[in-house]
XYZ file of C-alpha atoms in Angstrom:
311
model
C 56.460 51.008 -113.638
C 58.520 54.009 -112.630
C 61.046 54.300 -115.448
C 64.423 55.604 -114.323
C 66.953 57.556 -116.302
C 69.526 54.761 -116.451
C 68.688 51.384 -117.921
C 69.697 48.330 -115.901
C 70.628 46.570 -119.144
C 71.287 48.360 -122.425
C 72.105 46.772 -125.773
C 73.137 48.706 -128.863
C 74.135 47.423 -132.325
C 74.410 43.825 -131.121
C 75.321 41.341 -133.854
C 75.923 37.599 -133.454
C 77.286 35.297 -136.141
C 78.351 31.665 -136.203
C 81.290 30.175 -138.130
C 79.743 27.272 -140.040
C 80.839 24.768 -142.665
C 79.154 25.323 -146.033
C 79.493 23.524 -149.337
C 82.802 21.797 -149.938
C 83.828 22.132 -146.277
C 84.273 25.848 -146.787
C 83.819 27.856 -143.609
C 81.490 30.837 -143.676
C 79.912 33.196 -141.163
C 76.146 33.116 -140.732
C 74.747 36.210 -139.065
C 71.750 35.435 -136.870
C 71.407 38.719 -134.947
C 71.913 42.060 -136.703
C 72.286 45.509 -135.102
C 69.850 44.677 -132.307
C 68.783 47.428 -129.877
C 67.201 46.774 -126.479
C 66.988 48.318 -123.027
C 65.304 47.221 -119.811
C 64.767 49.337 -116.716
C 64.464 48.499 -113.014
C 60.839 47.912 -112.098
C 59.634 46.750 -115.518
C 58.842 43.634 -117.481
C 60.005 43.835 -121.078
C 58.359 41.163 -123.214
C 60.302 39.971 -126.270
C 57.987 38.637 -128.992
C 58.445 37.332 -132.509
C 58.273 34.157 -134.555
C 60.558 31.157 -134.076
C 64.056 31.805 -135.386
C 63.920 35.560 -134.814
C 66.791 35.499 -132.293
C 64.928 35.700 -128.988
C 66.690 32.829 -127.197
C 70.057 33.737 -128.735
C 69.674 37.165 -127.151
C 69.481 35.534 -123.711
C 72.617 33.485 -124.388
C 74.480 36.559 -125.665
C 73.615 38.555 -122.534
C 74.775 35.733 -120.266
C 77.881 34.905 -122.315
C 76.939 31.265 -122.874
C 77.124 31.122 -126.671
C 79.193 28.295 -128.220
C 82.826 28.783 -129.195
C 82.047 29.276 -132.889
C 80.016 32.417 -132.131
C 81.301 35.937 -132.759
C 79.654 38.820 -130.917
C 79.882 42.509 -131.778
C 78.177 45.537 -130.308
C 77.702 47.200 -126.948
C 76.066 45.594 -123.894
C 76.074 47.384 -120.550
C 74.797 46.441 -117.104
C 74.204 49.230 -114.581
C 76.008 51.628 -116.916
C 79.195 49.552 -117.273
C 80.126 47.584 -120.383
C 79.524 43.884 -119.872
C 82.726 41.948 -120.578
C 83.080 38.138 -120.650
C 84.594 38.332 -117.158
C 81.664 40.437 -115.978
C 79.180 38.010 -117.507
C 80.786 35.091 -115.651
C 80.699 37.025 -112.385
C 77.062 38.150 -112.695
C 75.636 34.947 -114.158
C 73.409 33.219 -111.613
C 73.821 36.012 -109.067
C 72.891 39.430 -110.502
C 71.468 37.992 -113.730
C 69.387 34.795 -113.581
C 67.998 32.688 -116.424
C 64.820 30.658 -116.621
C 65.900 28.423 -119.540
C 63.533 27.267 -122.245
C 64.617 23.618 -122.193
C 63.793 21.383 -119.229
C 67.021 19.502 -120.001
C 68.748 22.149 -117.880
C 67.527 20.213 -114.831
C 70.104 17.778 -113.454
C 68.605 14.273 -113.905
C 70.568 12.956 -110.903
C 69.325 15.507 -108.348
C 65.998 15.730 -106.573
C 64.128 18.834 -107.658
C 63.998 20.446 -104.214
C 67.771 20.324 -103.767
C 68.579 21.649 -107.230
C 66.019 24.452 -106.986
C 67.805 25.600 -103.831
C 71.167 25.258 -105.554
C 74.398 25.847 -103.652
C 73.073 28.709 -101.555
C 73.908 28.626 -97.845
C 71.902 28.490 -95.747
C 69.518 26.539 -97.936
C 66.279 28.511 -98.497
C 64.109 25.429 -97.928
C 61.066 27.174 -96.473
C 61.180 29.944 -99.055
C 61.497 27.355 -101.823
C 58.599 25.282 -100.463
C 56.377 28.362 -100.391
C 57.391 29.206 -103.952
C 56.577 25.627 -105.031
C 53.131 26.038 -103.439
C 52.639 29.423 -105.112
C 53.402 27.754 -108.448
C 50.934 24.938 -107.741
C 53.542 22.208 -107.183
C 52.543 19.478 -104.689
C 54.637 19.134 -101.527
C 56.108 15.802 -102.656
C 57.627 17.492 -105.742
C 60.791 18.297 -103.796
C 61.536 14.585 -103.452
C 61.072 13.761 -107.129
C 63.688 13.497 -109.866
C 63.208 15.408 -113.144
C 62.130 12.283 -115.071
C 59.196 11.959 -112.658
C 57.868 15.431 -113.504
C 55.424 16.417 -116.219
C 56.594 19.076 -118.669
C 54.595 21.769 -116.900
C 55.958 20.753 -113.484
C 59.535 20.796 -114.788
C 59.061 24.319 -116.152
C 57.692 25.508 -112.825
C 60.731 24.048 -111.052
C 62.975 25.935 -113.496
C 61.057 29.144 -112.772
C 61.578 28.617 -109.053
C 65.368 28.182 -109.411
C 65.649 31.702 -110.861
C 63.125 33.304 -108.530
C 64.974 31.995 -105.482
C 68.007 34.083 -106.403
C 68.448 37.735 -105.478
C 69.141 38.583 -109.108
C 68.264 42.095 -110.227
C 67.645 40.929 -113.790
C 65.609 37.808 -114.613
C 65.635 36.485 -118.183
C 62.675 34.114 -118.596
C 62.907 32.221 -121.893
C 59.463 30.790 -122.738
C 58.688 29.960 -119.092
C 55.003 28.965 -119.461
C 54.584 26.250 -122.200
C 53.201 23.051 -120.715
C 51.457 24.958 -117.924
C 47.728 25.364 -117.618
C 46.379 28.891 -117.996
C 45.989 29.176 -114.227
C 49.552 27.984 -113.604
C 50.951 30.312 -116.257
C 49.136 33.277 -114.746
C 50.502 32.409 -111.309
C 54.046 32.324 -112.662
C 53.604 35.611 -114.516
C 52.122 37.292 -111.430
C 55.260 36.315 -109.504
C 57.376 37.937 -112.227
C 55.158 41.018 -111.940
C 55.696 41.137 -108.183
C 59.452 40.889 -108.709
C 59.397 43.788 -111.153
C 57.213 45.841 -108.815
C 59.835 45.310 -106.105
C 62.439 47.025 -108.302
C 63.926 44.177 -110.292
C 63.802 43.885 -114.089
C 62.412 40.996 -116.126
C 62.969 40.105 -119.781
C 60.099 37.798 -120.721
C 60.794 35.926 -123.974
C 57.515 34.544 -125.251
C 55.358 33.496 -128.196
C 52.225 34.210 -126.183
C 51.599 37.880 -126.869
C 48.145 37.712 -125.238
C 49.562 36.846 -121.820
C 52.608 39.072 -122.290
C 50.660 42.285 -122.819
C 48.625 41.601 -119.671
C 51.721 41.451 -117.494
C 54.442 43.434 -119.323
C 55.159 47.152 -119.417
C 56.718 47.176 -122.896
C 57.014 44.757 -125.812
C 60.033 44.409 -128.110
C 59.177 42.815 -131.462
C 61.919 40.757 -133.131
C 62.147 39.855 -136.795
C 65.010 37.967 -138.491
C 67.423 38.691 -135.659
C 66.758 42.369 -135.035
C 64.359 44.597 -133.126
C 61.814 46.177 -135.435
C 59.749 47.904 -132.746
C 59.607 48.502 -129.010
C 56.267 49.763 -127.768
C 54.179 50.046 -124.630
C 52.134 46.930 -123.943
C 49.038 49.122 -124.041
C 49.757 49.843 -127.737
C 49.282 46.137 -128.506
C 46.003 46.178 -126.647
C 44.897 49.244 -128.607
C 45.423 47.572 -131.979
C 47.434 48.050 -135.185
C 46.729 51.770 -135.389
C 48.774 52.301 -132.228
C 51.733 50.280 -133.540
C 54.520 51.702 -135.696
C 56.022 48.892 -137.787
C 54.229 46.949 -140.540
C 55.434 43.652 -139.058
C 54.069 44.504 -135.586
C 50.763 45.378 -137.213
C 50.790 42.117 -139.174
C 51.638 40.188 -136.003
C 48.610 41.724 -134.270
C 46.315 40.908 -137.197
C 47.564 37.289 -137.287
C 46.375 36.580 -133.726
C 43.319 34.269 -133.643
C 41.271 36.623 -131.498
C 41.893 39.496 -133.927
C 41.668 39.083 -137.694
C 43.580 35.741 -137.916
C 45.071 37.128 -141.115
C 48.470 35.746 -142.226
C 50.921 37.582 -144.453
C 52.581 36.139 -147.513
C 56.130 34.826 -147.438
C 58.310 33.726 -144.549
C 61.038 35.077 -142.314
C 64.457 34.835 -144.052
C 66.932 32.268 -142.809
C 70.307 33.200 -141.356
C 72.810 33.436 -144.189
C 70.102 34.516 -146.624
C 69.237 37.902 -145.165
C 68.169 40.487 -147.752
C 69.830 43.854 -148.145
C 68.099 46.894 -146.730
C 65.111 46.383 -144.443
C 64.866 42.715 -143.455
C 61.068 42.853 -143.648
C 60.982 44.584 -147.042
C 60.364 41.421 -149.145
C 57.085 40.853 -147.250
C 56.083 44.460 -146.610
C 53.097 45.815 -148.587
C 54.447 49.363 -148.182
C 58.024 48.804 -149.399
C 59.721 51.259 -151.702
C 63.076 51.296 -153.466
C 64.548 52.991 -150.390
C 63.489 50.081 -148.172
C 65.311 47.600 -150.389
C 68.469 49.705 -150.702
C 68.946 51.045 -147.168
C 69.015 49.532 -143.685
C 66.622 51.720 -141.687
C 67.896 53.262 -138.452
C 66.106 52.987 -135.113
C 63.900 56.043 -134.601
C 61.893 57.411 -131.702
C 58.238 57.599 -132.761
C 55.191 58.287 -130.565
C 56.826 57.169 -127.340
C 58.332 54.011 -128.813
C 61.177 52.854 -131.056
C 60.818 51.626 -134.629
C 63.272 50.407 -137.286
C 61.466 51.498 -140.430
C 62.001 54.188 -143.058
C 58.362 55.246 -142.919
C 56.916 53.798 -139.665
C 54.950 56.466 -137.834
């Protein structure tokens, strides 16, 4: 990847909360994303990794402006150097910024898959779509099937194709490979790699760190709704000594092919976030400072880390 000076998408201090009903029908705000930082450049794949509930999919919805009405969003999001407003999100959604959604329920059950993959584009890119279906290992008759006739892996590959058929400069792929065989997943990821190599940008939201580091340029690690580290993918291949944050190191050690070593405790729920560093209750290196202060994002060894002592 040739990293340019200006990020295609830049996010600073992003916070998302939801107005919810608590005990006694009392309304309260539950913060699910806190002071999140992220940037993605033309020509790169940025993988977003972290456990379930860490805010990965909510990030995609916040970028696209498709959060529900009870959501409140604060912070700065820019696209091509200009702040992204709700009007700008509506204009860019599906054209400049495309989503590969996590849920196959996004497919219209009343449309054949070939027609809905092509969408409303004129002229219809039928031949291009058929070639993409073949590249993703979908049989020719897939275009005539309805979503209920597809396996889970086939449905995900159709969803991938709907985004790849656009001319979007930014692709947000939210868990695009579950249900696919390893060969199918690698094919899909290689297509994302080709798109990035052509100058587009890809945000790859995934639980599968193994595949992500093989295809991505950088990895952003999420924990409890914030970014704790952004590092080169090669740092994850190198091992915990190359990583900066205790959670990233623990995540590496928990992988089955590494030490398969879990850490005590669990990620805090929204509405029960601790003060100070969100990882402090589980961190073996915590000090009084970690509990009292929210650590800033710092530049360390060519990456970013949100930790008082990460080095």
